[in-house]
CSV table of C-alpha atoms in Angstrom, one decimal:
chain,number,residue,atom,x,y,z
O,148,UNK,CA,-45.7,122.9,103.2
O,149,UNK,CA,-46.4,119.8,105.2
O,150,UNK,CA,-45.1,119.5,108.8
O,151,UNK,CA,-42.5,116.7,109.0
O,152,UNK,CA,-44.6,114.4,111.1
O,153,UNK,CA,-47.5,114.3,108.7
O,154,UNK,CA,-47.6,111.3,106.4
O,155,UNK,CA,-50.9,111.9,104.6
O,156,UNK,CA,-49.8,113.7,101.4
O,157,UNK,CA,-52.6,115.0,99.2
O,158,UNK,CA,-51.5,115.1,95.6
O,159,UNK,CA,-53.4,116.2,92.5
O,160,UNK,CA,-52.6,114.3,89.4
O,161,UNK,CA,-53.2,115.9,86.0
O,162,UNK,CA,-55.5,113.5,84.1
O,163,UNK,CA,-55.1,115.3,80.8
O,164,UNK,CA,-53.4,112.3,79.1
O,165,UNK,CA,-55.6,109.6,80.5
O,166,UNK,CA,-58.4,110.3,77.9
O,167,UNK,CA,-58.4,110.9,74.2
O,168,UNK,CA,-55.5,110.1,71.8
O,169,UNK,CA,-53.0,109.5,74.5
O,170,UNK,CA,-55.0,106.8,76.3
O,171,UNK,CA,-53.4,103.9,74.4
O,172,UNK,CA,-49.9,105.3,74.1
O,173,UNK,CA,-47.1,105.0,76.7
O,174,UNK,CA,-48.2,108.1,78.6
O,175,UNK,CA,-51.7,106.7,79.1
O,176,UNK,CA,-50.1,103.5,80.4
O,177,UNK,CA,-48.0,105.6,82.7
O,178,UNK,CA,-50.9,107.5,84.2
O,179,UNK,CA,-52.9,104.3,84.8
O,180,UNK,CA,-49.8,102.8,86.5
O,181,UNK,CA,-49.5,105.9,88.8
O,182,UNK,CA,-53.1,105.5,89.9
O,183,UNK,CA,-52.8,101.7,90.4
O,184,UNK,CA,-49.6,102.2,92.4
O,185,UNK,CA,-51.0,104.9,94.6
O,186,UNK,CA,-54.6,103.7,95.2
O,187,UNK,CA,-53.7,101.0,97.8
O,188,UNK,CA,-51.4,103.3,99.8
O,189,UNK,CA,-52.5,104.8,103.2
O,190,UNK,CA,-49.8,107.5,103.2
O,191,UNK,CA,-51.1,109.5,100.2
O,192,UNK,CA,-54.5,110.9,99.0
O,193,UNK,CA,-55.0,111.3,95.3
O,194,UNK,CA,-57.2,113.6,93.3
O,195,UNK,CA,-57.2,113.3,89.6
O,196,UNK,CA,-58.4,116.0,87.3
O,197,UNK,CA,-60.8,114.8,84.6
O,198,UNK,CA,-61.6,116.8,81.4
O,199,UNK,CA,-65.2,118.0,81.6
O,200,UNK,CA,-65.9,116.7,78.2
O,201,UNK,CA,-65.6,113.1,79.4
O,202,UNK,CA,-69.2,111.9,79.5
O,203,UNK,CA,-71.0,109.9,82.2
O,204,UNK,CA,-69.0,108.1,84.8
O,205,UNK,CA,-65.3,108.7,85.0
O,206,UNK,CA,-64.7,105.8,82.6
O,207,UNK,CA,-64.0,105.7,78.9
O,208,UNK,CA,-63.3,102.4,77.1
O,209,UNK,CA,-60.9,100.5,79.3
O,210,UNK,CA,-59.9,103.6,81.3
O,211,UNK,CA,-61.1,103.5,84.9
O,212,UNK,CA,-60.2,105.6,87.9
O,213,UNK,CA,-59.5,103.1,90.8
O,214,UNK,CA,-61.6,103.0,93.9
O,215,UNK,CA,-60.3,105.4,96.5
O,216,UNK,CA,-59.1,108.1,94.1
O,217,UNK,CA,-61.2,111.3,93.9
O,218,UNK,CA,-61.9,112.5,90.4
O,219,UNK,CA,-62.7,116.2,89.8
O,220,UNK,CA,-63.9,117.6,86.4
O,221,UNK,CA,-62.1,120.7,85.1
O,222,UNK,CA,-62.6,123.1,82.3
O,223,UNK,CA,-62.8,121.5,78.8
O,224,UNK,CA,-59.8,121.7,76.6
O,225,UNK,CA,-59.6,122.3,72.9
O,226,UNK,CA,-57.6,119.9,70.8
O,227,UNK,CA,-54.3,120.7,69.1
O,228,UNK,CA,-51.7,123.3,70.0
O,229,UNK,CA,-54.2,125.8,71.3
O,230,UNK,CA,-55.5,123.2,73.8
O,231,UNK,CA,-51.9,122.5,74.8
O,232,UNK,CA,-51.3,126.2,75.6
O,233,UNK,CA,-54.7,126.6,77.2
O,234,UNK,CA,-53.9,123.6,79.5
O,235,UNK,CA,-50.6,125.0,80.6
O,236,UNK,CA,-52.3,128.3,81.5
O,237,UNK,CA,-55.2,126.8,83.4
O,238,UNK,CA,-53.8,123.8,85.2
O,239,UNK,CA,-52.0,125.8,88.0
O,240,UNK,CA,-55.2,127.6,89.0
O,241,UNK,CA,-57.2,124.3,88.9
O,242,UNK,CA,-54.6,122.7,91.2
O,243,UNK,CA,-54.8,125.6,93.7
O,244,UNK,CA,-58.6,125.3,93.8
O,245,UNK,CA,-58.4,121.6,94.9
O,246,UNK,CA,-56.7,122.3,98.2
O,247,UNK,CA,-53.9,119.8,97.7
O,248,UNK,CA,-50.4,119.8,99.1
O,249,UNK,CA,-48.8,119.4,95.7
O,250,UNK,CA,-49.5,118.5,92.1
O,251,UNK,CA,-47.9,116.0,89.7
O,252,UNK,CA,-48.2,116.5,86.0
O,253,UNK,CA,-47.4,113.1,84.3
O,254,UNK,CA,-46.6,114.6,80.9
O,255,UNK,CA,-46.2,117.9,79.1
O,256,UNK,CA,-47.2,120.7,79.3
O,257,UNK,CA,-46.2,121.9,82.8
O,258,UNK,CA,-48.3,124.6,84.4
O,259,UNK,CA,-47.3,128.0,83.1
O,260,UNK,CA,-47.9,129.5,86.6
O,261,UNK,CA,-47.5,126.8,89.3
O,262,UNK,CA,-49.6,127.6,92.4
O,263,UNK,CA,-48.7,124.6,94.5
O,264,UNK,CA,-45.4,122.6,94.7
O,265,UNK,CA,-45.3,120.8,91.4
O,266,UNK,CA,-43.6,117.8,89.9
O,267,UNK,CA,-43.6,117.0,86.2
O,268,UNK,CA,-42.7,113.7,84.5
O,269,UNK,CA,-40.5,114.1,81.4
O,270,UNK,CA,-40.4,110.8,79.6
O,271,UNK,CA,-37.9,111.8,76.8
O,272,UNK,CA,-36.7,114.6,74.6
O,273,UNK,CA,-36.9,112.7,71.3
O,274,UNK,CA,-38.8,115.3,69.4
O,275,UNK,CA,-35.6,117.4,69.6
O,276,UNK,CA,-32.9,114.7,69.9
O,277,UNK,CA,-34.3,112.4,67.2
O,278,UNK,CA,-36.0,115.1,65.1
O,279,UNK,CA,-37.0,112.8,62.3
O,280,UNK,CA,-39.2,110.8,64.7
O,281,UNK,CA,-41.5,113.7,65.4
O,282,UNK,CA,-43.5,116.3,63.4
O,283,UNK,CA,-43.1,120.0,63.7
O,284,UNK,CA,-46.0,120.3,66.1
O,285,UNK,CA,-44.5,117.8,68.6
O,286,UNK,CA,-41.1,119.6,68.3
O,287,UNK,CA,-42.7,123.0,68.9
O,288,UNK,CA,-44.7,121.8,71.9
O,289,UNK,CA,-41.6,120.4,73.5
O,290,UNK,CA,-39.7,123.7,72.9
O,291,UNK,CA,-42.6,125.6,74.5
O,292,UNK,CA,-42.5,123.3,77.5
O,293,UNK,CA,-38.7,123.5,78.3
O,294,UNK,CA,-38.8,127.1,79.7
O,295,UNK,CA,-41.8,126.1,81.8
O,296,UNK,CA,-40.0,123.1,83.1
O,297,UNK,CA,-37.3,125.4,84.5
O,298,UNK,CA,-39.9,126.8,86.9
O,299,UNK,CA,-41.0,123.3,88.0
O,300,UNK,CA,-40.0,122.3,91.5
O,301,UNK,CA,-39.2,118.7,90.7
O,302,UNK,CA,-38.8,116.7,87.5
O,303,UNK,CA,-39.4,113.0,87.5
O,304,UNK,CA,-37.7,110.9,84.7
O,305,UNK,CA,-38.1,107.2,84.1
O,306,UNK,CA,-34.5,106.5,83.3
O,307,UNK,CA,-30.9,107.7,83.7
O,308,UNK,CA,-30.9,108.3,79.9
O,309,UNK,CA,-33.6,111.0,80.2
O,310,UNK,CA,-31.9,112.5,83.3
O,311,UNK,CA,-28.7,112.8,81.3
O,312,UNK,CA,-30.4,114.5,78.4
O,313,UNK,CA,-31.9,117.1,80.8
O,314,UNK,CA,-28.6,117.6,82.6
O,315,UNK,CA,-27.0,118.3,79.2
O,316,UNK,CA,-29.5,121.1,78.7
O,317,UNK,CA,-28.6,122.7,82.0
O,318,UNK,CA,-31.3,121.4,84.2
O,319,UNK,CA,-30.4,121.3,87.9
O,320,UNK,CA,-29.5,117.7,88.8
O,321,UNK,CA,-30.8,118.3,92.3
O,322,UNK,CA,-34.4,118.7,90.9
O,323,UNK,CA,-34.2,115.5,88.8
O,324,UNK,CA,-35.6,112.3,90.3
O,325,UNK,CA,-35.1,109.0,88.5
O,326,UNK,CA,-38.2,106.9,89.2
O,327,UNK,CA,-38.5,103.9,86.8
O,328,UNK,CA,-42.0,103.2,85.6
O,329,UNK,CA,-44.1,100.4,87.1
O,330,UNK,CA,-45.5,97.6,85.1
O,331,UNK,CA,-49.1,96.3,85.5
O,332,UNK,CA,-49.1,93.0,87.5
O,333,UNK,CA,-51.3,91.6,84.7
O,334,UNK,CA,-48.0,91.0,82.9
O,335,UNK,CA,-46.8,87.8,84.5
O,336,UNK,CA,-45.8,84.3,83.2
O,337,UNK,CA,-48.8,82.4,84.5
O,338,UNK,CA,-51.9,82.9,82.5
O,339,UNK,CA,-53.5,82.5,79.2
O,340,UNK,CA,-51.2,82.0,76.2
O,341,UNK,CA,-52.2,83.2,72.8
O,342,UNK,CA,-53.1,80.2,70.6
O,343,UNK,CA,-51.1,80.1,67.3
O,344,UNK,CA,-50.7,77.5,64.6
O,345,UNK,CA,-47.0,78.7,64.1
O,346,UNK,CA,-44.4,79.9,66.6
O,347,UNK,CA,-44.0,83.7,66.3
O,348,UNK,CA,-41.8,86.7,66.9
O,349,UNK,CA,-43.7,89.5,68.5
O,350,UNK,CA,-43.3,93.3,68.1
O,351,UNK,CA,-45.4,95.7,70.2
O,352,UNK,CA,-45.4,99.3,69.1
O,353,UNK,CA,-47.7,102.3,69.1
O,354,UNK,CA,-48.0,104.9,66.3
O,355,UNK,CA,-44.7,106.7,67.0
O,356,UNK,CA,-42.3,106.7,64.0
O,357,UNK,CA,-39.3,106.0,66.2
O,358,UNK,CA,-40.6,102.5,66.9
O,359,UNK,CA,-39.5,101.6,63.3
O,360,UNK,CA,-41.9,98.7,62.6
O,361,UNK,CA,-40.4,98.3,59.1
O,362,UNK,CA,-37.1,97.0,60.6
O,363,UNK,CA,-39.0,94.0,61.9
O,364,UNK,CA,-39.9,93.1,58.3
O,365,UNK,CA,-36.1,92.9,57.6
O,366,UNK,CA,-35.7,90.6,60.6
O,367,UNK,CA,-38.5,88.2,59.6
O,368,UNK,CA,-37.1,88.0,56.1
O,369,UNK,CA,-33.9,86.7,57.6
O,370,UNK,CA,-35.8,84.3,59.8
O,371,UNK,CA,-37.7,82.9,56.8
O,372,UNK,CA,-34.5,82.7,54.8
O,373,UNK,CA,-32.9,80.6,57.7
O,374,UNK,CA,-35.6,78.0,57.2
O,375,UNK,CA,-37.3,78.7,60.6
O,376,UNK,CA,-41.0,78.3,60.9
O,377,UNK,CA,-41.7,81.5,62.8
O,378,UNK,CA,-43.9,84.3,61.6
O,379,UNK,CA,-44.0,87.9,62.8
O,380,UNK,CA,-46.9,89.4,64.7
O,381,UNK,CA,-47.2,93.2,64.9
O,382,UNK,CA,-49.3,94.4,67.8
O,383,UNK,CA,-50.3,97.9,68.7
O,384,UNK,CA,-52.8,100.6,67.8
O,385,UNK,CA,-51.9,102.6,64.7
O,386,UNK,CA,-53.6,105.1,62.5
O,387,UNK,CA,-55.6,103.7,59.6
O,388,UNK,CA,-53.0,105.3,57.3
O,389,UNK,CA,-50.1,103.7,59.1
O,390,UNK,CA,-51.7,100.2,59.1
O,391,UNK,CA,-52.5,100.4,55.4
O,392,UNK,CA,-48.9,101.4,54.6
O,393,UNK,CA,-47.6,98.6,56.7
O,394,UNK,CA,-49.8,96.1,54.9
O,395,UNK,CA,-48.6,97.4,51.6
O,396,UNK,CA,-45.0,96.9,52.7
O,397,UNK,CA,-45.8,93.3,53.7
O,398,UNK,CA,-47.4,92.6,50.4
O,399,UNK,CA,-44.6,94.2,48.4
O,400,UNK,CA,-42.0,92.1,50.1
O,401,UNK,CA,-44.0,88.9,49.6
O,402,UNK,CA,-44.3,88.3,53.3
O,403,UNK,CA,-48.1,87.9,53.4
O,404,UNK,CA,-47.8,84.3,54.8
O,405,UNK,CA,-45.2,85.3,57.4
O,406,UNK,CA,-46.6,88.5,58.9
O,407,UNK,CA,-49.7,89.3,60.8
O,408,UNK,CA,-50.7,92.9,61.5
O,409,UNK,CA,-52.8,92.4,64.6
O,410,UNK,CA,-53.3,96.0,65.6
O,411,UNK,CA,-54.8,96.6,69.1
O,412,UNK,CA,-55.3,93.4,71.1
O,413,UNK,CA,-57.3,93.0,74.3
O,414,UNK,CA,-55.0,90.5,76.1
O,415,UNK,CA,-51.5,91.7,75.4
O,416,UNK,CA,-50.0,89.6,78.1
O,417,UNK,CA,-51.2,86.4,76.4
O,418,UNK,CA,-49.4,87.4,73.2
O,419,UNK,CA,-46.2,88.0,75.2
O,420,UNK,CA,-46.4,84.6,76.9
O,421,UNK,CA,-46.8,82.9,73.5
O,422,UNK,CA,-43.9,84.7,71.8
O,423,UNK,CA,-40.7,82.8,71.0
O,424,UNK,CA,-38.9,86.2,71.0
O,425,UNK,CA,-40.0,89.8,71.5
O,426,UNK,CA,-38.3,92.3,69.1
O,427,UNK,CA,-37.6,95.9,70.0
O,428,UNK,CA,-36.4,98.0,67.1
O,429,UNK,CA,-37.1,101.5,68.5
O,430,UNK,CA,-34.6,104.3,67.7
O,431,UNK,CA,-35.0,105.5,71.3
O,432,UNK,CA,-37.0,104.9,74.5
O,433,UNK,CA,-37.3,107.0,77.6
O,434,UNK,CA,-38.3,103.8,79.4
O,435,UNK,CA,-39.8,101.2,77.0
O,436,UNK,CA,-42.8,99.2,78.3
O,437,UNK,CA,-42.7,96.4,75.8
O,438,UNK,CA,-39.3,95.2,76.8
O,439,UNK,CA,-40.2,95.1,80.5
O,440,UNK,CA,-43.7,93.6,79.9
O,441,UNK,CA,-42.2,90.9,77.7
O,442,UNK,CA,-39.6,90.0,80.4
O,443,UNK,CA,-42.3,90.0,83.1
O,444,UNK,CA,-44.3,87.5,81.0
O,445,UNK,CA,-41.3,85.2,80.4
O,446,UNK,CA,-40.6,86.2,76.8
O,447,UNK,CA,-36.9,86.6,75.7
O,448,UNK,CA,-36.1,90.1,74.3
O,449,UNK,CA,-33.9,91.0,71.4
O,450,UNK,CA,-33.4,94.8,71.2
O,451,UNK,CA,-31.3,97.5,69.6
O,452,UNK,CA,-28.9,98.8,72.3
O,453,UNK,CA,-29.8,102.5,72.5
O,454,UNK,CA,-31.2,105.1,75.0
O,455,UNK,CA,-33.0,103.7,78.0
O,456,UNK,CA,-33.4,100.3,76.4
O,457,UNK,CA,-29.9,99.4,77.3
O,458,UNK,CA,-30.3,100.2,81.0
O,459,UNK,CA,-33.8,98.7,81.3
O,460,UNK,CA,-32.9,95.3,79.6
O,461,UNK,CA,-29.4,95.0,81.0
O,462,UNK,CA,-28.0,91.5,80.8
O,463,UNK,CA,-31.5,90.0,80.8
O,464,UNK,CA,-31.9,90.2,77.0
O,465,UNK,CA,-29.9,90.2,73.8
O,466,UNK,CA,-28.8,93.8,72.9
O,467,UNK,CA,-27.5,94.6,69.5
O,468,UNK,CA,-25.3,97.7,69.1
O,469,UNK,CA,-26.0,100.6,66.8
O,470,UNK,CA,-28.6,100.3,64.0
O,471,UNK,CA,-27.1,97.1,62.5
O,472,UNK,CA,-30.2,95.4,61.2
O,473,UNK,CA,-28.2,92.5,59.8
O,474,UNK,CA,-26.8,91.9,63.3
O,475,UNK,CA,-30.3,92.2,64.8
O,476,UNK,CA,-31.5,89.6,62.3
O,477,UNK,CA,-28.6,87.2,63.1
O,478,UNK,CA,-29.2,87.6,66.9
O,479,UNK,CA,-32.9,86.8,66.4
O,480,UNK,CA,-32.2,83.8,64.2
O,481,UNK,CA,-29.6,82.5,66.6
O,482,UNK,CA,-31.8,82.9,69.6
O,483,UNK,CA,-34.8,81.2,68.0
O,484,UNK,CA,-32.6,78.2,67.3
O,485,UNK,CA,-31.1,78.1,70.8
O,486,UNK,CA,-33.5,76.7,73.3
O,487,UNK,CA,-31.0,76.8,76.1
O,488,UNK,CA,-30.2,80.4,75.8
O,489,UNK,CA,-33.9,81.3,75.5
O,490,UNK,CA,-34.6,79.4,78.7
O,491,UNK,CA,-31.8,81.3,80.5
O,492,UNK,CA,-33.1,84.6,79.3
O,493,UNK,CA,-36.6,83.7,80.4
O,494,UNK,CA,-35.3,83.3,84.0
O,495,UNK,CA,-33.1,86.4,83.8
O,496,UNK,CA,-35.8,88.5,82.3
O,497,UNK,CA,-38.4,87.6,84.9
O,498,UNK,CA,-35.9,88.5,87.6
O,499,UNK,CA,-35.0,91.8,85.9
O,500,UNK,CA,-38.7,92.8,85.5
O,501,UNK,CA,-39.2,92.5,89.3
O,502,UNK,CA,-37.3,95.8,89.7
O,503,UNK,CA,-40.2,97.5,87.8
O,504,UNK,CA,-43.2,96.6,89.9
O,505,UNK,CA,-45.9,99.0,90.9
O,506,UNK,CA,-45.0,99.1,94.6
O,507,UNK,CA,-41.5,100.3,93.8
O,508,UNK,CA,-42.9,102.8,91.4
O,509,UNK,CA,-45.3,104.2,93.9
O,510,UNK,CA,-42.7,104.5,96.6
O,511,UNK,CA,-40.4,106.3,94.2
O,512,UNK,CA,-43.1,108.9,93.5
O,513,UNK,CA,-43.9,109.4,97.2
O,514,UNK,CA,-40.2,109.8,98.0
O,515,UNK,CA,-39.9,112.5,95.3
O,516,UNK,CA,-43.0,114.3,96.7
O,517,UNK,CA,-41.7,114.1,100.3
O,518,UNK,CA,-38.4,115.6,99.2
O,519,UNK,CA,-40.2,118.3,97.2
O,520,UNK,CA,-42.4,119.3,100.1
O,521,UNK,CA,-39.5,119.4,102.5
O,522,UNK,CA,-37.7,122.0,100.4
O,523,UNK,CA,-40.6,123.9,98.9
O,524,UNK,CA,-40.8,127.6,99.7
O,525,UNK,CA,-44.6,127.7,99.0
C-alpha cells in the first residue's frame, strides 16, 4: 500500500487485448486510449504486459506502445477458451513479479489469484443480458469471469448502464467506479474530409452481432424512397463471412447503387467529418465509441435509445425509442432534410464529446487507483 504522500503510482496494465483479434475491436481501442491518457502524466508509472509471441519491437500493425511506458513480455498464451483460463491463472503471478503497486486488467478475464491490488474494467454484460448477440463460448467465458470479479478489489465500468447491471447481480456498489472512456484526439472537426460524389449516411461497426448492420439497410431503403440522394457507407472490420453475407443482402435488396461496404478504413475521422448523419443501430452498448467519435468530428448522430447509448448521446443527438426501425428511418430522413437541426446537433455534439476526452479518462483511472490503494489490505 502506498503512503498517502506518495504520488508516483506504479501500475501494471494487462496488454492481453492489445494484440490479436481484439486489436481492432472496442477493447483494443480502450487499451490504446488508456496508454495515450496515462503516458503524459507525471503522477503515474505504467508497465504493460506484452504477449511473448509478439515478434520484434512492441509494435504490430498500427499498435504502438507510447514512449515512456515500459513493456514487459510475459508467457505466451494459447488461443481459445484454454488460453482464457490460462491467462486468468498466470496474470496474478506475472503482476507480482513486476514490483508494481497495483494492476489494471482492461478486459476479461480477471486474475484467478490476485497478488497485488487489482482493478478490472467490465465493459458490458451483453453475452448474458442479450444472449442472442453472443455465441456459447462468449457466454461461458463471462460466466467463468463473474466469480473471479467478486474477488477483485475495484471494478471500472464505462457507463452507469453497466454499473446498474453489475449492481443487479449483487456486486458491491462501493467497488464500482464509473469512468467513461476517452476518445482519441484525432477525432475532431478540423481535418481531412472523405471525398465522395454523393452525400452519405455512415455506420461504423465491428463484427459483433449486436451492432445489427442489417437495420441500416432498412433505413437507407427509406432514404432512397424519400427521394434523397444519400447513400449508406458501412465501415468497420468484419470477418470474410460477415462481409460476404452483407454484400448478398445488399444485392438481394437491389441496393447496390446505394450502399458501399467499405470495411476497415485508415482515416476513420475523415469519414465521420464527411457524413451527413452517423447511424447507430446497436442493440446495446457499454459505452459506444462511434457515437462519441462522430459527435467529436461534428457529425450528427441518429441512434436507437438503449443501454449506454442514451446516457452517452444525451440531448446532443436524435434518439429513437425501442427497436422501431420505421421510426429510426423517419428520424434519419427528417434530419437529412433539415439543415438547421443538423447544424444545431453538430454544435451540441461537439460540446457533448468534450466530456469524453483522454485527460478526463486518465484522471478517472488515477482517482480509482488512489481510492483502491487507500483501502487495500495488501
